[in-house]
CSV table of C-alpha atoms in Angstrom, one decimal:
chain,number,residue,atom,x,y,z
A,9,MET,CA,-119.2,-157.6,41.6
A,10,SER,CA,-117.5,-158.0,44.9
A,11,ILE,CA,-117.3,-155.3,47.6
A,12,ARG,CA,-113.6,-155.1,47.2
A,13,MET,CA,-113.9,-154.6,43.4
A,14,ARG,CA,-116.5,-151.9,43.9
A,15,ARG,CA,-114.2,-150.1,46.3
A,16,ARG,CA,-111.3,-150.4,43.8
A,17,LEU,CA,-113.4,-149.1,40.8
A,18,GLY,CA,-115.6,-146.6,42.6
A,19,GLY,CA,-118.6,-145.3,40.7
A,20,ARG,CA,-122.1,-146.6,41.0
A,21,LEU,CA,-123.9,-149.7,39.8
A,22,GLU,CA,-127.2,-149.5,38.0
A,23,ALA,CA,-129.2,-152.7,37.6
A,24,ILE,CA,-130.2,-153.3,34.0
A,25,ASP,CA,-132.0,-156.6,34.5
A,26,ALA,CA,-131.5,-159.7,36.7
A,27,ASP,CA,-128.2,-160.6,34.9
A,28,HIS,CA,-126.7,-157.3,33.8
A,29,THR,CA,-125.4,-154.2,35.6
A,30,HIS,CA,-124.1,-150.9,34.3
A,31,LEU,CA,-121.1,-149.4,36.1
A,32,VAL,CA,-121.0,-145.6,35.9
A,33,ALA,CA,-117.7,-144.1,36.9
A,34,THR,CA,-115.1,-141.5,36.0
A,35,THR,CA,-111.4,-141.5,36.0
A,36,ASP,CA,-108.6,-139.2,34.9
A,37,GLU,CA,-106.3,-142.3,34.6
A,38,PRO,CA,-107.7,-144.5,31.8
A,39,ASP,CA,-104.6,-146.8,31.7
A,40,TRP,CA,-104.9,-147.5,35.5
A,41,TYR,CA,-108.7,-148.0,35.3
A,42,ALA,CA,-108.4,-150.4,32.3
A,43,GLU,CA,-105.9,-152.5,34.4
A,44,GLN,CA,-108.4,-152.6,37.3
A,45,LEU,CA,-111.2,-153.8,35.0
A,46,THR,CA,-109.1,-156.9,34.2
A,47,ALA,CA,-109.9,-158.2,37.7
A,48,ILE,CA,-113.6,-158.5,36.9
A,49,LYS,CA,-114.3,-162.2,36.4
A,50,ALA,CA,-117.4,-161.8,34.3
A,51,PRO,CA,-117.7,-160.7,30.7
A,52,PHE,CA,-118.1,-157.0,30.3
A,53,ARG,CA,-118.0,-154.3,27.7
A,54,ILE,CA,-116.7,-150.7,27.9
A,55,VAL,CA,-119.2,-148.3,26.5
A,56,GLY,CA,-117.0,-145.2,27.0
A,57,PRO,CA,-115.2,-142.9,27.1
A,58,ARG,CA,-113.1,-143.4,24.0
A,59,GLU,CA,-109.9,-143.0,26.1
A,60,LEU,CA,-110.8,-145.9,28.3
A,61,ARG,CA,-111.7,-148.1,25.4
A,62,GLU,CA,-108.3,-147.3,23.8
A,63,ALA,CA,-106.4,-148.0,27.0
A,64,ALA,CA,-108.2,-151.3,27.3
A,65,HIS,CA,-107.3,-152.2,23.7
A,66,VAL,CA,-103.6,-151.4,24.2
A,67,LEU,CA,-103.6,-153.4,27.5
A,68,GLY,CA,-105.3,-156.3,25.8
A,69,GLN,CA,-102.8,-156.3,22.9
A,70,ARG,CA,-99.9,-156.3,25.4
A,71,LEU,CA,-101.4,-159.2,27.3
A,72,LEU,CA,-102.1,-161.2,24.1
A,73,GLN,CA,-98.6,-160.6,22.9
A,74,ALA,CA,-97.1,-161.6,26.3
A,75,GLY,CA,-99.1,-164.8,26.3
A,76,THR,CA,-98.2,-165.8,22.7
A,77,LYS,CA,-94.6,-164.8,22.1
A,78,PRO,CA,-92.0,-167.4,23.2
A,79,PHE,CA,-89.3,-166.2,25.5
A,80,GLU,CA,-86.3,-164.8,23.7
A,81,GLU,CA,-82.9,-165.2,25.3
A,82,GLY,CA,-81.1,-162.0,26.3
A,83,LEU,CA,-84.3,-160.0,27.0
A,84,GLY,CA,-83.9,-160.4,30.7
A,85,GLY,CA,-87.3,-161.7,31.7
């Protein structure tokens, strides 16, 4: 993880093995934190808390929908 990303996310990194790291952090804004996690270029998994997993799920659904729905005239986008 880049230094810029570490600053953005805060928390601490714990090495699991040569290829895996555990990010331990807290937030009172799970929606914002889920958005920040999208900048990580490597595969990752959210262990918890439940609110962050739910925020990531909602964000993921929005992104999938945005990428698959054709533009509809009159929506102003």
